[in-house]
Coordinates of C-alpha atoms in Angstrom, one line a residue:
X1 CA -35.1 66.4 49.3
X2 CA -33.2 68.4 47.2
X3 CA -29.6 70.1 48.1
X4 CA -29.4 74.5 46.7
X5 CA -27.2 73.7 44.2
X6 CA -29.4 71.2 43.2
X7 CA -32.6 73.5 43.2
X8 CA -30.5 76.6 41.6
X9 CA -29.2 74.0 38.5
X10 CA -32.8 73.0 38.3
X11 CA -33.4 76.6 37.6
X12 CA -31.3 77.0 35.6
X13 CA -32.7 74.6 33.4
X14 CA -36.1 76.0 33.8
X15 CA -34.7 79.4 31.7
X16 CA -33.3 77.4 28.8
X17 CA -35.4 76.9 25.7
X18 CA -35.7 73.5 24.8
X19 CA -34.6 72.9 21.0
X20 CA -33.3 70.0 19.3
X21 CA -29.9 69.4 19.5
X22 CA -28.2 70.6 16.8
X23 CA -30.9 73.2 15.5
X24 CA -29.1 75.7 19.0
X25 CA -28.0 79.0 17.9
X26 CA -24.7 80.5 19.0
X27 CA -22.3 83.6 18.7
X28 CA -19.5 81.0 17.6
X29 CA -19.8 81.8 14.4
X30 CA -18.2 80.2 11.0
X31 CA -16.6 83.9 10.6
X32 CA -15.3 83.8 14.5
X33 CA -13.4 80.7 13.7
X34 CA -11.7 81.2 10.8
X35 CA -10.4 84.6 11.9
X36 CA -9.1 83.2 15.4
X37 CA -7.6 80.3 13.7
X38 CA -5.0 82.0 13.7
X39 CA -1.4 79.6 13.8
X40 CA 1.4 80.4 16.2
X41 CA 4.8 78.3 15.4
X42 CA 8.8 78.5 15.5
X43 CA 8.7 81.0 18.7
X44 CA 12.8 82.0 19.6
X45 CA 14.0 84.9 21.8
X46 CA 17.1 87.1 21.2
X47 CA 19.5 87.8 23.5
X48 CA 17.8 90.5 25.1
X49 CA 14.9 88.4 25.5
X50 CA 12.2 89.1 24.0
X51 CA 9.9 86.7 21.9
X52 CA 9.3 86.6 18.3
X53 CA 6.7 84.2 15.8
X54 CA 5.6 83.1 13.2
X55 CA 2.0 83.7 12.7
X56 CA -0.4 82.4 10.1
X57 CA -3.4 84.8 9.7
X58 CA -6.2 83.3 7.4
X59 CA -8.0 87.2 7.1
X60 CA -4.7 87.8 5.3
X61 CA -5.0 84.6 2.5
X62 CA -2.9 82.3 5.3
X63 CA -0.2 85.1 5.1
X64 CA 2.4 84.3 7.5
X65 CA 4.2 86.7 9.2
X66 CA 7.1 87.2 11.8
X67 CA 5.9 88.9 15.1
X68 CA 7.9 90.3 17.8
X69 CA 6.5 90.4 21.3
X70 CA 5.0 93.8 22.9
X71 CA 7.2 96.2 24.5
X72 CA 5.1 96.8 27.4
X73 CA 2.2 95.5 29.0
X74 CA 0.0 98.2 27.4
X75 CA 2.1 97.9 23.9
X76 CA 0.6 95.7 21.2
X77 CA 3.0 93.1 19.4
X78 CA 5.0 94.5 15.9
X79 CA 4.6 92.9 12.8
X80 CA 8.1 92.8 11.4
X81 CA 7.6 91.2 7.5
X82 CA 6.9 93.6 5.0
X83 CA 2.8 93.2 3.4
X84 CA 4.3 91.5 0.6
X85 CA 6.4 89.0 2.1
X86 CA 5.3 85.9 4.2
X87 CA 7.5 83.9 6.4
X88 CA 7.2 80.4 5.4
X89 CA 9.7 77.4 3.6
X90 CA 7.8 74.4 2.2
X91 CA 11.1 72.3 3.0
X92 CA 9.0 69.2 3.3
X93 CA 5.6 71.0 2.3
X94 CA 4.8 71.3 5.9
X95 CA 7.6 74.1 6.7
X96 CA 8.8 75.3 10.1
X97 CA 11.9 76.4 11.1
X98 CA 11.6 79.5 8.5
X99 CA 13.6 82.0 10.3
X100 CA 16.6 82.5 12.1
X101 CA 17.1 85.8 14.6
X102 CA 20.7 86.4 14.5
X103 CA 21.4 90.0 16.3
X104 CA 19.8 92.8 15.7
X105 CA 18.6 90.9 12.0
X106 CA 16.5 87.7 11.3
X107 CA 17.0 85.8 8.1
X108 CA 13.9 83.6 6.6
X109 CA 12.6 81.6 4.4
X110 CA 10.0 84.2 1.6
X111 CA 7.3 82.0 0.6
X112 CA 6.8 82.8 -2.9
X113 CA 9.8 82.5 -4.0
X114 CA 11.4 80.3 -1.1
X115 CA 14.9 82.9 -1.3
X116 CA 16.2 83.6 1.7
X117 CA 16.4 87.5 3.2
X118 CA 17.8 89.4 5.7
X119 CA 16.4 92.0 7.4
X120 CA 16.4 94.5 10.6
X121 CA 14.2 93.7 13.5
X122 CA 14.5 97.2 15.1
X123 CA 14.5 99.4 12.3
X124 CA 10.8 100.4 11.5
X125 CA 9.7 99.8 7.6
X126 CA 13.1 98.3 7.1
X127 CA 13.7 96.5 3.7
X128 CA 14.4 92.6 3.8
X129 CA 17.6 91.6 1.4
X130 CA 17.9 89.1 -0.9
X131 CA 20.9 86.7 0.2
X132 CA 20.6 83.3 -1.9
X133 CA 20.0 83.8 -5.6
X134 CA 16.8 84.0 -7.6
X135 CA 15.5 80.6 -9.4
X136 CA 12.4 82.5 -10.7
X137 CA 10.1 80.5 -8.4
X138 CA 10.0 77.7 -5.2
X139 CA 12.8 75.7 -6.7
X140 CA 15.6 75.6 -4.4
X141 CA 14.0 75.8 -0.5
X142 CA 15.9 76.3 2.7
X143 CA 14.7 75.8 6.4
X144 CA 16.4 75.6 10.3
X145 CA 19.2 77.4 8.7
X146 CA 21.9 78.4 12.5
X147 CA 23.9 81.3 12.5
X148 CA 28.3 79.8 12.7
X149 CA 30.1 83.2 14.2
X150 CA 33.6 82.0 13.6
X151 CA 32.7 82.0 9.5
X152 CA 30.4 84.5 9.4
X153 CA 28.2 82.1 7.4
X154 CA 24.6 80.3 7.6
X155 CA 24.2 77.1 7.8
X156 CA 21.0 75.3 6.7
X157 CA 18.6 72.6 5.9
X158 CA 18.6 72.7 1.1
X159 CA 16.2 71.1 -1.1
X160 CA 16.7 71.4 -4.3
X161 CA 13.6 70.5 -6.7
X162 CA 15.6 71.5 -9.7
X163 CA 19.6 70.4 -10.3
X164 CA 21.9 73.1 -9.5
X165 CA 25.1 72.9 -9.4
X166 CA 26.7 73.2 -5.3
X167 CA 28.8 75.4 -6.0
X168 CA 26.6 77.8 -8.4
X169 CA 24.3 77.6 -5.4
X170 CA 26.0 78.3 -2.2
X171 CA 28.3 81.3 -2.9
X172 CA 26.0 83.4 -2.4
X173 CA 25.8 82.2 1.2
X174 CA 29.0 80.6 2.2
X175 CA 32.9 80.2 0.6
X176 CA 33.5 77.5 2.6
X177 CA 34.9 74.4 1.1
X178 CA 31.4 72.0 -0.6
X179 CA 32.9 68.5 0.6
X180 CA 31.7 65.3 -0.5
X181 CA 30.8 62.4 1.1
X182 CA 27.3 60.0 1.2
X183 CA 24.8 62.5 0.9
X184 CA 20.9 60.7 3.1
X185 CA 18.2 61.3 2.0
X186 CA 17.4 64.1 5.1
X187 CA 19.0 66.6 7.5
X188 CA 17.8 68.0 10.2
X189 CA 18.8 70.5 13.5
X190 CA 22.3 72.0 12.1
X191 CA 23.7 72.9 15.3
X192 CA 27.0 74.0 16.1
X193 CA 28.8 74.5 19.6
X194 CA 28.9 77.3 21.7
X195 CA 33.0 77.6 20.2
X196 CA 31.9 77.3 17.1
X197 CA 34.0 74.0 16.6
X198 CA 31.8 70.8 16.0
X199 CA 28.7 70.8 14.3
X200 CA 25.7 68.2 15.3
X201 CA 22.8 67.5 13.4
X202 CA 19.9 64.7 12.2
X203 CA 19.7 62.6 9.2
X204 CA 17.8 59.3 8.3
X205 CA 16.8 57.6 4.7
X206 CA 14.2 56.1 3.0
X207 CA 12.2 54.1 3.7
X208 CA 12.5 56.0 7.2
X209 CA 10.2 58.5 8.4
X210 CA 12.7 60.4 11.5
X211 CA 10.8 58.8 14.1
X212 CA 11.0 55.2 13.2
X213 CA 14.6 55.5 13.0
X214 CA 17.7 58.3 12.7
X215 CA 21.0 58.9 13.3
X216 CA 22.6 61.7 15.3
X217 CA 26.4 62.4 14.1
X218 CA 29.2 64.9 15.4
X219 CA 31.4 67.1 12.9
X220 CA 34.3 68.8 13.5
X221 CA 35.3 72.1 12.2
X222 CA 38.2 72.8 10.5
X223 CA 40.6 75.5 10.9
X224 CA 38.9 76.3 6.4
X225 CA 35.8 75.4 7.7
X226 CA 34.9 72.2 6.4
X227 CA 33.6 69.7 7.9
X228 CA 35.4 66.9 9.5
X229 CA 36.3 63.9 11.4
X230 CA 32.3 63.2 11.4
X231 CA 31.0 60.7 14.4
X232 CA 27.9 59.0 14.6
X233 CA 26.6 59.6 18.2
X234 CA 23.3 57.6 18.0
X235 CA 21.2 55.5 16.3
X236 CA 24.1 53.8 13.8
X237 CA 23.1 50.4 15.8
X238 CA 20.9 48.7 12.7
X239 CA 19.8 46.3 15.5
X240 CA 17.9 48.9 17.2
X241 CA 15.4 51.1 16.3
X242 CA 15.8 54.0 17.6
X243 CA 15.5 58.1 16.4
X244 CA 17.5 60.8 18.4
X245 CA 16.0 64.0 17.1
X246 CA 16.4 67.6 18.5
X247 CA 20.5 67.8 19.6
X248 CA 21.2 70.9 21.2
X249 CA 24.9 71.8 22.8
X250 CA 25.2 71.8 26.5
X251 CA 26.3 74.9 28.8
X252 CA 28.9 73.0 29.9
X253 CA 30.6 69.6 29.4
X254 CA 32.2 66.7 31.8
X255 CA 32.0 64.0 29.6
X256 CA 32.5 62.5 25.8
X257 CA 29.6 59.8 26.8
X258 CA 26.8 59.6 25.8
X259 CA 24.2 59.0 29.1
X260 CA 20.8 59.2 30.0
X261 CA 19.9 61.8 32.1
X262 CA 16.8 60.7 33.1
X263 CA 14.3 57.6 32.3
X264 CA 10.6 58.3 31.9
X265 CA 8.3 55.9 29.5
X266 CA 7.0 59.0 27.9
X267 CA 7.4 61.1 25.2
X268 CA 9.8 64.1 25.3
X269 CA 9.3 65.8 21.6
X270 CA 7.0 65.4 18.5
X271 CA 7.4 64.0 14.9
X272 CA 9.6 65.6 12.7
X273 CA 6.9 66.4 10.5
X274 CA 8.2 70.5 11.1
X275 CA 11.0 71.8 11.3
X276 CA 12.0 74.1 14.3
X277 CA 10.5 72.2 17.2
X278 CA 12.2 72.7 20.8
X279 CA 11.0 70.7 23.4
X280 CA 13.6 71.7 26.0
X281 CA 16.6 74.7 27.0
X282 CA 18.5 74.5 28.9
X283 CA 18.9 76.8 32.6
X284 CA 20.6 79.8 33.4
X285 CA 20.9 78.3 37.4
X286 CA 22.2 81.1 39.8
X287 CA 23.7 78.0 41.9
X288 CA 25.3 76.8 38.6
X289 CA 23.5 73.6 38.4
X290 CA 23.2 71.7 35.1
X291 CA 18.9 71.8 34.5
X292 CA 16.8 71.5 31.4
X293 CA 13.4 73.3 30.9
X294 CA 11.2 70.5 29.3
X295 CA 7.4 69.0 28.2
X296 CA 6.7 65.7 27.9
X297 CA 3.3 63.9 26.4
X298 CA 2.1 60.8 29.3
X299 CA -1.3 59.3 28.6
X300 CA -2.5 61.9 26.1
X301 CA -1.6 65.2 28.8
X302 CA 1.8 67.1 28.8
X303 CA 3.7 68.1 32.0
X304 CA 6.1 71.2 31.6
X305 CA 9.6 70.0 34.1
X306 CA 12.6 71.0 35.2
X307 CA 15.1 68.5 35.2
X308 CA 18.5 68.5 37.6
X309 CA 20.9 67.0 35.1
X310 CA 23.8 66.3 38.0
X311 CA 20.6 64.3 40.4
X312 CA 18.6 63.1 37.8
X313 CA 15.6 64.6 39.3
X314 CA 12.6 66.2 37.7
X315 CA 10.6 68.9 39.1
X316 CA 7.6 69.7 37.9
X317 CA 5.5 72.4 37.5
X318 CA 2.1 73.0 38.4
X319 CA 0.1 75.1 35.7
X320 CA -3.3 74.9 34.4
X321 CA -2.2 74.9 30.5
X322 CA -3.5 71.5 28.3
X323 CA -0.5 71.9 25.6
X324 CA 2.8 72.8 26.2
X325 CA 5.4 73.4 23.7
X326 CA 8.1 75.4 22.2
X327 CA 9.9 75.8 25.4
X328 CA 12.9 78.3 24.8
X329 CA 14.5 80.3 27.0
X330 CA 14.2 84.0 27.7
X331 CA 16.1 83.9 31.3
X332 CA 12.8 84.8 32.3
X333 CA 9.9 82.6 34.4
X334 CA 7.2 84.6 33.1
X335 CA 4.4 83.0 31.2
X336 CA 2.3 85.8 27.8
X337 CA -1.7 85.6 26.5
X338 CA -0.6 85.8 23.4
X339 CA -4.0 84.2 22.3
X340 CA -7.8 84.8 23.9
X341 CA -11.2 85.4 23.4
X342 CA -14.3 87.6 24.8
X343 CA -14.8 86.4 28.3
X344 CA -18.5 86.1 26.5
X345 CA -17.7 82.6 25.2
X346 CA -17.4 81.0 28.2
X347 CA -20.3 79.9 28.7
X348 CA -20.3 78.1 25.2
X349 CA -16.8 76.4 26.0
X350 CA -18.1 72.9 26.2
X351 CA -14.5 70.7 28.0
X352 CA -13.0 67.9 27.0
X353 CA -13.3 64.4 28.4
X354 CA -10.9 62.4 27.8
X355 CA -12.0 58.7 27.4
X356 CA -10.4 55.8 27.6
X357 CA -12.6 52.8 25.7
X358 CA -12.2 49.4 24.3
X359 CA -11.3 48.4 20.2
X360 CA -12.2 45.7 18.0
X361 CA -9.3 43.7 19.9
X362 CA -9.4 41.7 23.0
X363 CA -7.3 44.2 25.9
X364 CA -6.1 46.6 23.5
X365 CA -8.3 50.7 24.2
X366 CA -8.0 53.7 22.4
X367 CA -8.8 57.1 23.2
X368 CA -10.1 60.1 22.9
X369 CA -11.8 63.5 23.7
X370 CA -15.2 64.1 23.8
X371 CA -17.7 67.5 23.4
X372 CA -20.8 67.0 25.0
X373 CA -23.1 70.2 23.6
X374 CA -22.7 72.9 25.5
X375 CA -25.4 76.5 25.2
X376 CA -26.2 78.7 28.3
X377 CA -29.7 79.5 27.0
X378 CA -30.6 75.9 25.2
X379 CA -31.4 72.2 26.0
X380 CA -32.4 69.4 24.4
X381 CA -35.9 67.6 25.9
X382 CA -34.9 64.7 27.8
X383 CA -35.7 61.6 25.6
X384 CA -32.8 62.8 23.0
X385 CA -29.2 62.4 22.5
X386 CA -27.4 64.9 20.4
X387 CA -26.0 63.8 16.7
X388 CA -22.1 63.0 16.6
X389 CA -19.8 64.2 14.7
X390 CA -16.2 61.9 15.1
X391 CA -13.2 63.5 13.9
X392 CA -10.4 61.1 12.5
X393 CA -6.9 63.2 12.8
X394 CA -4.5 63.6 9.8
X395 CA -1.0 62.0 10.1
X396 CA -1.3 59.4 11.2
X397 CA 1.9 60.1 13.5
X398 CA 0.3 63.0 14.8
X399 CA -2.2 63.1 17.4
X400 CA -5.2 65.3 18.3
X401 CA -4.6 67.4 21.8
X402 CA -7.8 68.4 24.4
X403 CA -7.1 72.4 23.6
X404 CA -9.0 75.0 22.6
X405 CA -10.6 74.6 19.2
X406 CA -13.3 77.1 17.9
X407 CA -14.2 74.5 14.9
X408 CA -15.2 71.8 18.0
X409 CA -17.0 74.0 19.5
X410 CA -19.0 75.8 17.0
X411 CA -20.0 72.9 16.2
X412 CA -21.2 71.3 20.3
X413 CA -22.6 75.2 20.9
X414 CA -25.2 74.4 18.6
X415 CA -26.1 70.9 20.2
X416 CA -24.0 68.8 18.8
X417 CA -21.8 66.1 20.7
X418 CA -18.0 66.2 19.1
X419 CA -15.2 63.3 19.8
X420 CA -11.4 63.8 18.6
X421 CA -10.5 60.4 18.2
X422 CA -6.3 59.2 18.7
X423 CA -6.6 55.9 17.7
X424 CA -3.9 53.4 17.4
X425 CA -0.8 55.1 15.3
X426 CA -1.7 58.3 17.1
X427 CA 1.4 59.6 19.0
X428 CA 1.6 60.7 22.9
X429 CA 1.0 57.1 24.1
X430 CA 4.4 55.5 23.5
X431 CA 5.4 53.5 20.6
X432 CA 3.8 50.3 20.7
X433 CA 0.7 51.9 20.3
X434 CA 2.2 54.5 17.7
X435 CA 3.2 51.2 16.1
X436 CA 0.0 49.6 15.8
X437 CA -0.6 51.0 12.6
X438 CA 2.2 49.4 10.9
X439 CA 1.0 46.9 8.0
X440 CA -3.0 48.0 9.0
X441 CA -3.6 51.5 7.8
X442 CA -7.2 51.9 7.5
X443 CA -7.6 48.9 9.6
X444 CA -6.9 49.9 13.3
X445 CA -7.9 53.4 12.4
X446 CA -11.3 53.0 11.5
X447 CA -12.4 50.1 13.2
X448 CA -11.1 52.6 16.8
X449 CA -13.0 55.2 14.4
X450 CA -16.2 52.2 14.8
X451 CA -15.1 51.2 18.5
X452 CA -15.3 55.2 19.6
X453 CA -18.5 55.9 18.3
X454 CA -20.1 52.7 19.4
X455 CA -18.4 53.0 23.3
X456 CA -20.6 57.2 23.0
X457 CA -23.6 55.2 21.7
X458 CA -23.7 52.0 24.4
X459 CA -23.0 54.8 27.2
X460 CA -25.7 57.0 26.4
X461 CA -24.0 60.3 25.6
X462 CA -25.0 60.0 21.4
X463 CA -28.0 59.1 19.3
X464 CA -26.6 56.1 17.3
X465 CA -28.7 56.7 14.4
X466 CA -27.1 60.3 13.6
X467 CA -23.0 59.2 13.5
X468 CA -21.4 62.2 11.4
X469 CA -17.7 61.5 10.6
X470 CA -14.8 64.0 9.3
X471 CA -11.4 64.4 8.9
X472 CA -8.3 66.2 7.1
X473 CA -5.3 63.9 5.3
X474 CA -4.7 60.7 6.7
X475 CA -8.3 61.4 8.7
X476 CA -10.2 61.8 5.5
X477 CA -8.5 58.9 4.6
X478 CA -10.0 57.2 7.0
X479 CA -13.1 58.5 6.6
X480 CA -13.2 57.3 3.2
X481 CA -12.5 54.1 4.4
X482 CA -15.2 54.3 7.3
X483 CA -17.3 54.4 4.6
X484 CA -16.6 52.1 2.1
X485 CA -16.2 49.2 4.7
X486 CA -18.8 49.8 7.5
X487 CA -22.0 51.1 7.9
X488 CA -21.0 52.5 11.0
X489 CA -21.7 56.4 10.7
X490 CA -24.8 58.4 8.2
X491 CA -22.4 60.7 6.2
X492 CA -18.8 62.4 5.9
X493 CA -16.6 64.7 4.5
X494 CA -13.4 64.5 3.6
X495 CA -10.8 67.2 3.4
X496 CA -8.6 66.2 0.4
X497 CA -8.1 62.7 2.0
X498 CA -6.2 60.1 0.0
X499 CA -9.1 57.4 -1.8
X500 CA -6.2 55.6 -3.9
X501 CA -3.8 54.4 -2.3
X502 CA -1.2 53.8 -4.8
X503 CA -2.3 56.9 -6.7
X504 CA -0.3 58.1 -3.5
X505 CA 2.3 56.5 -3.1
X506 CA 3.1 57.1 -6.9
X507 CA 2.4 60.8 -6.4
X508 CA 2.7 62.3 -2.9
X509 CA 6.5 64.2 -2.8
X510 CA 9.6 63.4 -1.8
X511 CA 9.4 63.1 2.3
X512 CA 6.6 60.8 2.4
X513 CA 7.0 59.1 -0.3
X514 CA 8.3 55.6 1.1
X515 CA 6.1 56.4 4.2
X516 CA 2.9 55.1 3.2
X517 CA 4.6 51.4 2.6
X518 CA 5.3 51.0 6.5
X519 CA 1.6 51.4 6.5
X520 CA -0.3 49.6 4.3
X521 CA 2.1 46.3 3.5
X522 CA 2.2 44.5 1.0
X523 CA 1.1 45.3 -2.4
X524 CA -2.1 43.4 -2.6
X525 CA -3.0 45.9 0.7
X526 CA -2.9 48.4 -1.9
X527 CA -5.6 47.5 -3.7
X528 CA -7.8 46.1 -0.8
X529 CA -7.9 49.0 1.6
X530 CA -7.9 51.7 -1.4
X531 CA -11.8 53.5 -1.4
X532 CA -11.6 54.4 -4.6
X533 CA -12.0 50.8 -5.8
X534 CA -14.2 49.6 -3.4
X535 CA -17.3 52.6 -4.7
X536 CA -20.3 49.7 -4.9
X537 CA -19.5 49.3 -0.9
X538 CA -20.6 53.1 -0.3
X539 CA -24.0 53.4 1.5
X540 CA -23.9 57.1 2.5
X541 CA -23.2 60.0 0.8
X542 CA -20.6 61.7 1.5
X543 CA -19.3 65.8 0.8
X544 CA -15.6 66.4 -0.3
X545 CA -12.9 69.6 -0.3
X546 CA -9.5 70.0 -1.6
X547 CA -7.6 72.2 -2.5
X548 CA -6.4 72.5 -6.2
X549 CA -2.7 73.6 -5.6
X550 CA -2.1 70.1 -3.0
X551 CA 1.1 68.5 -3.5
X552 CA 0.6 66.1 -0.8
X553 CA -2.1 64.4 -1.4
X554 CA -2.7 65.8 -5.5
X555 CA -6.2 67.2 -6.2
X556 CA -7.2 64.0 -8.5
X557 CA -7.8 62.3 -4.9
X558 CA -11.0 63.6 -4.4
X559 CA -11.3 63.7 -8.5
X560 CA -11.4 60.5 -8.6
X561 CA -13.6 59.2 -6.1
X562 CA -16.2 61.7 -6.5
X563 CA -16.3 61.2 -10.3
X564 CA -16.7 57.5 -9.3
X565 CA -19.3 57.8 -6.4
X566 CA -21.0 60.4 -9.2
X567 CA -21.6 57.9 -11.7
X568 CA -22.9 55.4 -9.6
X569 CA -25.3 56.8 -8.2
X570 CA -23.7 57.8 -4.3
X571 CA -25.3 61.1 -3.0
X572 CA -21.6 63.3 -3.1
X573 CA -20.6 66.1 -3.6
X574 CA -16.7 67.9 -4.1
X575 CA -15.7 71.7 -3.6
X576 CA -12.5 72.7 -5.3
X577 CA -9.9 76.1 -3.7
X578 CA -7.9 77.7 -6.3
X579 CA -4.7 78.5 -4.5
X580 CA -5.3 76.4 -1.1
X581 CA -3.1 73.4 -0.6
X582 CA -2.8 70.4 2.1
X583 CA -4.6 72.4 4.6
X584 CA -6.9 75.3 4.6
X585 CA -5.9 78.5 5.0
X586 CA -7.8 80.8 4.1
X587 CA -10.5 83.0 6.1
X588 CA -13.3 82.6 3.8
X589 CA -12.4 79.1 2.7
X590 CA -12.0 77.8 5.7
X591 CA -15.5 79.3 6.6
X592 CA -17.1 77.8 3.9
X593 CA -16.1 74.1 4.8
X594 CA -17.0 74.1 8.1
X595 CA -20.3 75.6 7.5
X596 CA -21.1 73.3 4.7
X597 CA -20.3 70.9 6.3
X598 CA -22.5 71.5 8.7
X599 CA -25.5 71.7 6.5
X600 CA -24.9 68.6 4.8
X601 CA -24.9 66.6 8.0
X602 CA -27.8 68.2 9.6
X603 CA -30.0 67.4 6.1
X604 CA -28.4 64.2 6.1
X605 CA -29.2 63.6 10.5
X606 CA -33.0 64.9 9.2
X607 CA -34.3 65.3 12.5
X608 CA -33.3 69.5 12.7
X609 CA -32.7 72.3 10.7
X610 CA -29.9 74.8 11.4
X611 CA -30.2 77.6 13.4
X612 CA -28.1 79.3 11.0
X613 CA -28.5 81.4 7.2
X614 CA -26.3 78.4 5.6
X615 CA -27.3 78.1 1.5
X616 CA -26.2 74.2 1.2
X617 CA -24.0 73.7 -1.9
X618 CA -26.0 71.2 -4.4
X619 CA -25.0 67.1 -3.6
X620 CA -25.0 64.8 -6.9
X621 CA -27.6 62.4 -6.4
X622 CA -29.9 64.0 -3.9
X623 CA -30.2 67.4 -5.1

């Protein structure tokens, strides 16, 4: 006998149209995806508790602008940045930390010339005033700045692309004496204490990345503004792999010792790809308790808690959010919904399932988020399994999270299954898991992606003959390597991916110039794991997308693998975008990339027609 709920489900299914997976109509169009792909970064609060953030808008060619919180619930947020400016720094290419709120003003890095500007945040239509010299281009870049009220100066991370005398470089910002000491390769998080007497910062050097090994330093600010008596507070012991990060000065001090405040086997911050991270902040307590609001990641989940430093106890907050970042003390416990979508879309949203699957290494597991096909108007026949699109994230030292991503919903609402893989080397699962990829990039990530696809096939969730793979940057490399060295997938897409590991090492920017050494290992591995050297092993079609201004993975990577595959006679297509860097920011390019992948994969899976009217590009050796 059926239950009432069971009968209701059967009735609902009977009202659905039966059509092949992948052919379903969906209101989540590529226009919606590209227009909704705003990036919100760098939240900060002024002295009045008002929130500010940087909003990157694809509909404005990816321009990043400073936005101020609405004055009331009836008002809209206010754009601060004038039309001819963009709040974005290119320090370390990934940027971040592009602005600071100083009283009634903001100091920000302008994308076009990378100069620092000062602008009022309260006067309507106020014009930014330049603070740094004009070098006729982005030749000197700034990030992660803080204001030193004691000496009325702005301290910031500076990266010189050309050789400029330090005195000339700094004279427009600070008249403080420039000291000479041994300079490290990288710096981050300059932070001044509440009395203006000490400066803390993070530094690290090649061949380390900041999440591998870094050092926390404190220097005393003298009467004339010099930084003196520098002390390495943490990370100085070469026998310990330690990476301190995100220093902040406590409102009160009770000891000069370095003491742990709470012990938990979890990740309390993200890897330092971007400047301006804020994973915790101090709270003002009515009872004068020492409290810290913080978030952490444990086994693929985000948690937000309040830590009582005195008692060493953590109180978790019961909130519905799946991803937590940018903790800012604004003296309020209110939550604001900054980004939302129409309720009509809700029935089309596929919810992620966190899955754990076995890898090729006995006893080891890897993780992924699986999204099943979801559409209230369509269903497939009972004997059919959906095609699968597997995505391998970039980095590789990052993680994918189970959040609302319309790029994923674009696929699932059309009848595709989608899986977002956190292969070995991803963050969010501890240092041991993150270090699995060291010396084995191109092996661990590829094997884990193939194991994930096999797991889903064996579980009966997807069709084993309709497996496709996509990825950007490091994920593009994983895609190319999977197609070169395995026969798991039917087709692939690489977005600004790596084809030649040696060229990447030789050509990439300073921040990542030694990153690859730790990932690849010995010299022979550079050849053995480069897909460009094994084009004869490619057995399925691939489509490539590349920005022509990319300085992380240069355009020659896509161009070389395209020419090699074309000459070999393998089906391949290349799409190049003028004005795009590492990651696509323009709405028209985001849309085109998404739609072309859809028709490319649908054509090669070969058992359905897409419902959208999309004109496919030519695929060499196929058309």
